[in-house]
Amino acid sequence: MQFDKNRVLATPKAKSECPICVTSLIAKCGKIKIWHWAHQNLLECDHWWEPISQWHLDWQNLVEPQYREVVIGNHRADIQLSNRQVIELQKSTMTEEEVNERELFYEDMIWIFEGSKFLERFKMYHKISKVGNEYVKFYWKRPRNYIGVATKRIYIDFGDKVLKVMNHTFEEEEKEYDGRFYSTRRFEGWGYLLTRKEAEDDILINIIAEV
């Protein structure tokens, strides 16, 4: 975690307490991993936790500290905007059940998934709508199930580009290979392929409007 119960960042040899469970924290300030707080007993109290990375920080640093790592109940939302909408930044694999849990818990939320490792498995077709708007139709080969089951707004961050998914289907289909049938899942839909700056403005419009 970035912040202790007093919203203070980790510094070498510092000690503090967790903002959720109020047990002891120790500062982890090495040369490889990003400086952070860790529970002294090594047990993370928020089971939705994932290790913080530079990718997480790049998104979180777009907003003021009060909007980052906001404690809501027994969980820490990566970002919570001024309108109370939560932004969850997800880089690690997770279960389909956890996706459902988070959506039920936060209710008003959006997902940003780190997708650079998926890009080569996406097929995108650029289209122009009847009113002249550019959009893409996409098909994702061998999709990640936990993204497919998400029902809230999805953004997939490929690095320089970000796919804003407007509508998608995720369903099983049967295929044949070498005389054998097998089941796979199909993820396809349409959306907008945005530059990183366009995506930042689109996602953080409620914060930007206040500046």
PDB file of C-alpha atoms in Angstrom:
ATOM      1  CA  MET A   1       0.000   0.000   0.000  1.00  0.00           C
ATOM      2  CA  GLN A   2       1.117   3.585  -0.634  1.00  0.00           C
ATOM      3  CA  PHE A   3      -0.449   5.337   2.368  1.00  0.00           C
ATOM      4  CA  ASP A   4      -0.624   4.541   6.059  1.00  0.00           C
ATOM      5  CA  LYS A   5      -3.587   5.473   8.267  1.00  0.00           C
ATOM      6  CA  ASN A   6      -2.396   9.107   8.325  1.00  0.00           C
ATOM      7  CA  ARG A   7      -2.054   9.274   4.520  1.00  0.00           C
ATOM      8  CA  VAL A   8       1.754   9.334   4.811  1.00  0.00           C
ATOM      9  CA  LEU A   9       4.007   7.667   2.234  1.00  0.00           C
ATOM     10  CA  ALA A  10       6.594   5.069   3.206  1.00  0.00           C
ATOM     11  CA  THR A  11      10.125   6.274   3.973  1.00  0.00           C
ATOM     12  CA  PRO A  12      13.173   4.206   5.026  1.00  0.00           C
ATOM     13  CA  LYS A  13      12.918   2.607   8.501  1.00  0.00           C
ATOM     14  CA  ALA A  14       9.487   4.169   9.181  1.00  0.00           C
ATOM     15  CA  LYS A  15       6.738   2.335  11.066  1.00  0.00           C
ATOM     16  CA  SER A  16       3.030   3.017  11.198  1.00  0.00           C
ATOM     17  CA  GLU A  17      -0.428   1.412  11.197  1.00  0.00           C
ATOM     18  CA  CYS A  18      -2.771   0.117   8.491  1.00  0.00           C
ATOM     19  CA  PRO A  19      -5.736   2.364   7.588  1.00  0.00           C
ATOM     20  CA  ILE A  20      -8.052  -0.669   7.485  1.00  0.00           C
ATOM     21  CA  CYS A  21      -7.059  -3.155  10.196  1.00  0.00           C
ATOM     22  CA  VAL A  22      -4.891  -0.749  12.286  1.00  0.00           C
ATOM     23  CA  THR A  23      -2.152  -3.373  12.759  1.00  0.00           C
ATOM     24  CA  SER A  24       1.537  -2.524  12.483  1.00  0.00           C
ATOM     25  CA  LEU A  25       3.101  -1.554   9.171  1.00  0.00           C
ATOM     26  CA  ILE A  26       6.761  -1.378   8.201  1.00  0.00           C
ATOM     27  CA  ALA A  27       8.203   0.628   5.331  1.00  0.00           C
ATOM     28  CA  LYS A  28       9.641  -1.339   2.417  1.00  0.00           C
ATOM     29  CA  CYS A  29      12.102   1.000   0.709  1.00  0.00           C
ATOM     30  CA  GLY A  30      14.513  -1.049  -1.356  1.00  0.00           C
ATOM     31  CA  LYS A  31      16.234  -0.409  -4.667  1.00  0.00           C
ATOM     32  CA  ILE A  32      14.108  -2.680  -6.857  1.00  0.00           C
ATOM     33  CA  LYS A  33      10.457  -2.501  -5.804  1.00  0.00           C
ATOM     34  CA  ILE A  34       8.467   0.712  -5.460  1.00  0.00           C
ATOM     35  CA  TRP A  35       8.546   2.047  -1.907  1.00  0.00           C
ATOM     36  CA  HIS A  36       5.473   0.925  -0.016  1.00  0.00           C
ATOM     37  CA  TRP A  37       4.010  -0.061   3.330  1.00  0.00           C
ATOM     38  CA  ALA A  38       3.653  -3.743   4.281  1.00  0.00           C
ATOM     39  CA  HIS A  39       2.000  -5.459   7.217  1.00  0.00           C
ATOM     40  CA  GLN A  40       4.546  -6.479   9.804  1.00  0.00           C
ATOM     41  CA  ASN A  41       2.791  -9.835  10.236  1.00  0.00           C
ATOM     42  CA  LEU A  42       3.060 -10.361   6.439  1.00  0.00           C
ATOM     43  CA  LEU A  43      -0.704 -10.865   6.117  1.00  0.00           C
ATOM     44  CA  GLU A  44      -2.490  -8.428   3.800  1.00  0.00           C
ATOM     45  CA  CYS A  45      -5.901  -7.531   5.248  1.00  0.00           C
ATOM     46  CA  ASP A  46      -7.424  -6.524   1.889  1.00  0.00           C
ATOM     47  CA  HIS A  47      -7.694  -9.739  -0.141  1.00  0.00           C
ATOM     48  CA  TRP A  48      -8.221  -7.679  -3.319  1.00  0.00           C
ATOM     49  CA  TRP A  49      -4.688  -6.353  -2.968  1.00  0.00           C
ATOM     50  CA  GLU A  50      -2.120  -6.705  -5.747  1.00  0.00           C
ATOM     51  CA  PRO A  51       1.523  -5.498  -5.788  1.00  0.00           C
ATOM     52  CA  ILE A  52       1.822  -1.867  -6.810  1.00  0.00           C
ATOM     53  CA  SER A  53       3.740  -1.222 -10.026  1.00  0.00           C
ATOM     54  CA  GLN A  54       4.883   1.768 -12.034  1.00  0.00           C
ATOM     55  CA  TRP A  55       1.850   1.192 -14.257  1.00  0.00           C
ATOM     56  CA  HIS A  56      -0.447   1.703 -11.250  1.00  0.00           C
ATOM     57  CA  LEU A  57       1.429   4.832 -10.204  1.00  0.00           C
ATOM     58  CA  ASP A  58       1.303   6.343 -13.695  1.00  0.00           C
ATOM     59  CA  TRP A  59      -2.492   6.281 -13.546  1.00  0.00           C
ATOM     60  CA  GLN A  60      -2.811   7.239  -9.886  1.00  0.00           C
ATOM     61  CA  ASN A  61      -0.415  10.166 -10.247  1.00  0.00           C
ATOM     62  CA  LEU A  62      -2.864  11.805 -12.650  1.00  0.00           C
ATOM     63  CA  VAL A  63      -5.014  12.741  -9.654  1.00  0.00           C
ATOM     64  CA  GLU A  64      -4.359  14.481  -6.341  1.00  0.00           C
ATOM     65  CA  PRO A  65      -3.342  12.285  -3.367  1.00  0.00           C
ATOM     66  CA  GLN A  66      -6.768  12.486  -1.727  1.00  0.00           C
ATOM     67  CA  TYR A  67      -8.243  10.553  -4.661  1.00  0.00           C
ATOM     68  CA  ARG A  68      -5.672   7.723  -4.522  1.00  0.00           C
ATOM     69  CA  GLU A  69      -5.931   4.505  -2.546  1.00  0.00           C
ATOM     70  CA  VAL A  70      -9.169   5.514  -0.836  1.00  0.00           C
ATOM     71  CA  VAL A  71     -10.374   3.289   1.992  1.00  0.00           C
ATOM     72  CA  ILE A  72     -13.970   2.131   1.497  1.00  0.00           C
ATOM     73  CA  GLY A  73     -15.110  -0.357   4.105  1.00  0.00           C
ATOM     74  CA  ASN A  74     -12.501  -3.128   4.290  1.00  0.00           C
ATOM     75  CA  HIS A  75     -10.982  -2.343   0.903  1.00  0.00           C
ATOM     76  CA  ARG A  76      -8.714   0.234  -0.735  1.00  0.00           C
ATOM     77  CA  ALA A  77      -9.981   1.594  -4.050  1.00  0.00           C
ATOM     78  CA  ASP A  78      -7.127   2.489  -6.409  1.00  0.00           C
ATOM     79  CA  ILE A  79      -8.820   5.785  -7.309  1.00  0.00           C
ATOM     80  CA  GLN A  80     -12.093   7.330  -6.211  1.00  0.00           C
ATOM     81  CA  LEU A  81     -13.167  10.416  -8.114  1.00  0.00           C
ATOM     82  CA  SER A  82     -14.921  13.444  -6.629  1.00  0.00           C
ATOM     83  CA  ASN A  83     -18.281  12.061  -7.819  1.00  0.00           C
ATOM     84  CA  ARG A  84     -17.570   8.901  -5.744  1.00  0.00           C
ATOM     85  CA  GLN A  85     -16.969   6.746  -8.824  1.00  0.00           C
ATOM     86  CA  VAL A  86     -14.249   4.153  -8.264  1.00  0.00           C
ATOM     87  CA  ILE A  87     -11.511   3.314 -10.765  1.00  0.00           C
ATOM     88  CA  GLU A  88      -9.926  -0.092 -10.293  1.00  0.00           C
ATOM     89  CA  LEU A  89      -6.515  -0.616 -11.877  1.00  0.00           C
ATOM     90  CA  GLN A  90      -5.827  -4.280 -12.537  1.00  0.00           C
ATOM     91  CA  LYS A  91      -2.596  -5.770 -13.791  1.00  0.00           C
ATOM     92  CA  SER A  92      -2.579  -9.219 -12.194  1.00  0.00           C
ATOM     93  CA  THR A  93      -4.780 -12.160 -13.070  1.00  0.00           C
ATOM     94  CA  MET A  94      -7.882 -12.462 -10.904  1.00  0.00           C
ATOM     95  CA  THR A  95     -10.838 -14.797 -10.583  1.00  0.00           C
ATOM     96  CA  GLU A  96     -14.225 -14.250 -12.182  1.00  0.00           C
ATOM     97  CA  GLU A  97     -15.723 -14.365  -8.687  1.00  0.00           C
ATOM     98  CA  GLU A  98     -13.531 -11.487  -7.540  1.00  0.00           C
ATOM     99  CA  VAL A  99     -14.632  -9.365 -10.503  1.00  0.00           C
ATOM    100  CA  ASN A 100     -18.245  -9.927  -9.475  1.00  0.00           C
ATOM    101  CA  GLU A 101     -17.448  -9.162  -5.824  1.00  0.00           C
ATOM    102  CA  ARG A 102     -15.811  -5.839  -6.616  1.00  0.00           C
ATOM    103  CA  GLU A 103     -18.582  -4.734  -8.961  1.00  0.00           C
ATOM    104  CA  LEU A 104     -21.219  -5.517  -6.346  1.00  0.00           C
ATOM    105  CA  PHE A 105     -19.229  -3.789  -3.613  1.00  0.00           C
ATOM    106  CA  TYR A 106     -18.289  -0.561  -5.429  1.00  0.00           C
ATOM    107  CA  GLU A 107     -21.364  -0.404  -7.698  1.00  0.00           C
ATOM    108  CA  ASP A 108     -20.384   2.830  -9.506  1.00  0.00           C
ATOM    109  CA  MET A 109     -17.000   1.921 -10.946  1.00  0.00           C
ATOM    110  CA  ILE A 110     -14.907   1.398 -14.065  1.00  0.00           C
ATOM    111  CA  TRP A 111     -12.068  -0.987 -14.846  1.00  0.00           C
ATOM    112  CA  ILE A 112      -8.681  -0.189 -16.348  1.00  0.00           C
ATOM    113  CA  PHE A 113      -6.871  -3.400 -17.269  1.00  0.00           C
ATOM    114  CA  GLU A 114      -3.192  -3.471 -18.200  1.00  0.00           C
ATOM    115  CA  GLY A 115      -3.304  -5.126 -21.612  1.00  0.00           C
ATOM    116  CA  SER A 116       0.079  -4.741 -23.294  1.00  0.00           C
ATOM    117  CA  LYS A 117       0.609  -8.521 -23.169  1.00  0.00           C
ATOM    118  CA  PHE A 118      -2.748  -9.098 -24.892  1.00  0.00           C
ATOM    119  CA  LEU A 119      -2.356  -6.713 -27.822  1.00  0.00           C
ATOM    120  CA  GLU A 120      -1.050  -9.251 -30.341  1.00  0.00           C
ATOM    121  CA  ARG A 121      -4.152 -11.394 -29.767  1.00  0.00           C
ATOM    122  CA  PHE A 122      -6.544  -8.567 -30.679  1.00  0.00           C
ATOM    123  CA  LYS A 123      -7.913  -8.077 -34.156  1.00  0.00           C
ATOM    124  CA  MET A 124      -9.307  -4.577 -34.679  1.00  0.00           C
ATOM    125  CA  TYR A 125     -11.180  -3.229 -37.667  1.00  0.00           C
ATOM    126  CA  HIS A 126     -11.533   0.538 -38.017  1.00  0.00           C
ATOM    127  CA  LYS A 127     -15.000   1.708 -38.997  1.00  0.00           C
ATOM    128  CA  ILE A 128     -16.818   5.003 -39.615  1.00  0.00           C
ATOM    129  CA  SER A 129     -20.339   5.471 -38.281  1.00  0.00           C
ATOM    130  CA  LYS A 130     -23.172   7.039 -40.263  1.00  0.00           C
ATOM    131  CA  VAL A 131     -22.555  10.356 -38.490  1.00  0.00           C
ATOM    132  CA  GLY A 132     -18.808  10.253 -39.210  1.00  0.00           C
ATOM    133  CA  ASN A 133     -17.438   8.982 -35.896  1.00  0.00           C
ATOM    134  CA  GLU A 134     -14.500   6.581 -36.000  1.00  0.00           C
ATOM    135  CA  TYR A 135     -14.736   3.392 -33.945  1.00  0.00           C
ATOM    136  CA  VAL A 136     -13.309  -0.126 -33.949  1.00  0.00           C
ATOM    137  CA  LYS A 137     -14.799  -3.584 -34.019  1.00  0.00           C
ATOM    138  CA  PHE A 138     -12.594  -6.066 -32.218  1.00  0.00           C
ATOM    139  CA  TYR A 139     -12.126  -9.767 -31.652  1.00  0.00           C
ATOM    140  CA  TRP A 140      -9.879 -11.090 -28.872  1.00  0.00           C
ATOM    141  CA  LYS A 141      -8.336 -14.511 -29.372  1.00  0.00           C
ATOM    142  CA  ARG A 142      -7.890 -16.512 -26.154  1.00  0.00           C
ATOM    143  CA  PRO A 143      -9.339 -13.795 -23.908  1.00  0.00           C
ATOM    144  CA  ARG A 144      -8.886 -13.495 -20.175  1.00  0.00           C
ATOM    145  CA  ASN A 145     -12.082 -14.748 -18.565  1.00  0.00           C
ATOM    146  CA  TYR A 146     -11.995 -12.243 -15.714  1.00  0.00           C
ATOM    147  CA  ILE A 147     -12.160  -9.352 -18.192  1.00  0.00           C
ATOM    148  CA  GLY A 148     -14.871 -11.012 -20.226  1.00  0.00           C
ATOM    149  CA  VAL A 149     -17.254 -11.313 -17.273  1.00  0.00           C
ATOM    150  CA  ALA A 150     -16.906  -7.652 -16.238  1.00  0.00           C
ATOM    151  CA  THR A 151     -20.183  -5.742 -16.555  1.00  0.00           C
ATOM    152  CA  LYS A 152     -18.913  -2.238 -15.742  1.00  0.00           C
ATOM    153  CA  ARG A 153     -17.149   0.074 -18.205  1.00  0.00           C
ATOM    154  CA  ILE A 154     -13.869  -1.465 -19.406  1.00  0.00           C
ATOM    155  CA  TYR A 155     -10.712   0.266 -20.611  1.00  0.00           C
ATOM    156  CA  ILE A 156      -7.811  -1.905 -21.822  1.00  0.00           C
ATOM    157  CA  ASP A 157      -4.481  -0.085 -21.666  1.00  0.00           C
ATOM    158  CA  PHE A 158      -2.140  -1.231 -24.441  1.00  0.00           C
ATOM    159  CA  GLY A 159       0.447   1.464 -23.715  1.00  0.00           C
ATOM    160  CA  ASP A 160       0.293   4.185 -26.360  1.00  0.00           C
ATOM    161  CA  LYS A 161      -3.335   3.301 -27.090  1.00  0.00           C
ATOM    162  CA  VAL A 162      -6.280   2.510 -24.833  1.00  0.00           C
ATOM    163  CA  LEU A 163      -9.360   0.586 -25.958  1.00  0.00           C
ATOM    164  CA  LYS A 164     -12.584   1.935 -24.479  1.00  0.00           C
ATOM    165  CA  VAL A 165     -14.985  -0.996 -24.721  1.00  0.00           C
ATOM    166  CA  MET A 166     -18.518   0.227 -25.393  1.00  0.00           C
ATOM    167  CA  ASN A 167     -20.154  -3.152 -25.831  1.00  0.00           C
ATOM    168  CA  HIS A 168     -18.887  -6.718 -25.792  1.00  0.00           C
ATOM    169  CA  THR A 169     -20.078 -10.304 -25.782  1.00  0.00           C
ATOM    170  CA  PHE A 170     -18.339 -13.119 -23.980  1.00  0.00           C
ATOM    171  CA  GLU A 171     -19.612 -16.590 -24.656  1.00  0.00           C
ATOM    172  CA  GLU A 172     -18.489 -20.139 -25.223  1.00  0.00           C
ATOM    173  CA  GLU A 173     -18.227 -21.564 -28.712  1.00  0.00           C
ATOM    174  CA  GLU A 174     -17.353 -25.014 -29.990  1.00  0.00           C
ATOM    175  CA  LYS A 175     -14.549 -25.456 -32.517  1.00  0.00           C
ATOM    176  CA  GLU A 176     -13.110 -28.398 -34.403  1.00  0.00           C
ATOM    177  CA  TYR A 177      -9.408 -29.091 -34.868  1.00  0.00           C
ATOM    178  CA  ASP A 178      -7.970 -32.233 -36.435  1.00  0.00           C
ATOM    179  CA  GLY A 179     -11.251 -34.069 -36.007  1.00  0.00           C
ATOM    180  CA  ARG A 180     -11.638 -33.122 -32.356  1.00  0.00           C
ATOM    181  CA  PHE A 181     -14.128 -30.702 -30.878  1.00  0.00           C
ATOM    182  CA  TYR A 182     -13.221 -28.347 -28.063  1.00  0.00           C
ATOM    183  CA  SER A 183     -14.814 -25.376 -26.313  1.00  0.00           C
ATOM    184  CA  THR A 184     -13.344 -21.910 -26.193  1.00  0.00           C
ATOM    185  CA  ARG A 185     -14.620 -18.491 -25.205  1.00  0.00           C
ATOM    186  CA  ARG A 186     -15.213 -15.624 -27.592  1.00  0.00           C
ATOM    187  CA  PHE A 187     -14.725 -11.964 -26.654  1.00  0.00           C
ATOM    188  CA  GLU A 188     -15.777  -9.460 -29.290  1.00  0.00           C
ATOM    189  CA  GLY A 189     -17.498  -6.117 -29.552  1.00  0.00           C
ATOM    190  CA  TRP A 190     -16.927  -2.511 -30.454  1.00  0.00           C
ATOM    191  CA  GLY A 191     -15.413   0.565 -28.890  1.00  0.00           C
ATOM    192  CA  TYR A 192     -13.065   3.492 -29.370  1.00  0.00           C
ATOM    193  CA  LEU A 193      -9.300   3.227 -29.732  1.00  0.00           C
ATOM    194  CA  LEU A 194      -8.003   6.281 -27.896  1.00  0.00           C
ATOM    195  CA  THR A 195      -4.598   7.822 -27.472  1.00  0.00           C
ATOM    196  CA  ARG A 196      -3.315   7.688 -23.907  1.00  0.00           C
ATOM    197  CA  LYS A 197      -4.073  11.401 -23.440  1.00  0.00           C
ATOM    198  CA  GLU A 198      -7.610  10.998 -24.825  1.00  0.00           C
ATOM    199  CA  ALA A 199      -8.199   8.101 -22.444  1.00  0.00           C
ATOM    200  CA  GLU A 200      -6.899  10.059 -19.459  1.00  0.00           C
ATOM    201  CA  ASP A 201      -9.226  12.964 -20.260  1.00  0.00           C
ATOM    202  CA  ASP A 202     -12.167  10.626 -20.850  1.00  0.00           C
ATOM    203  CA  ILE A 203     -11.702   8.676 -17.612  1.00  0.00           C
ATOM    204  CA  LEU A 204     -10.770  11.546 -15.317  1.00  0.00           C
ATOM    205  CA  ILE A 205     -13.198  14.169 -16.610  1.00  0.00           C
ATOM    206  CA  ASN A 206     -14.733  14.659 -13.151  1.00  0.00           C
ATOM    207  CA  ILE A 207     -11.342  15.550 -11.678  1.00  0.00           C
ATOM    208  CA  ILE A 208     -10.219  17.644 -14.620  1.00  0.00           C
ATOM    209  CA  ALA A 209     -13.400  19.719 -14.434  1.00  0.00           C
ATOM    210  CA  GLU A 210     -12.431  20.865 -10.932  1.00  0.00           C
ATOM    211  CA  VAL A 211      -8.927  22.058 -11.792  1.00  0.00           C
TER     212      VAL A 211
END
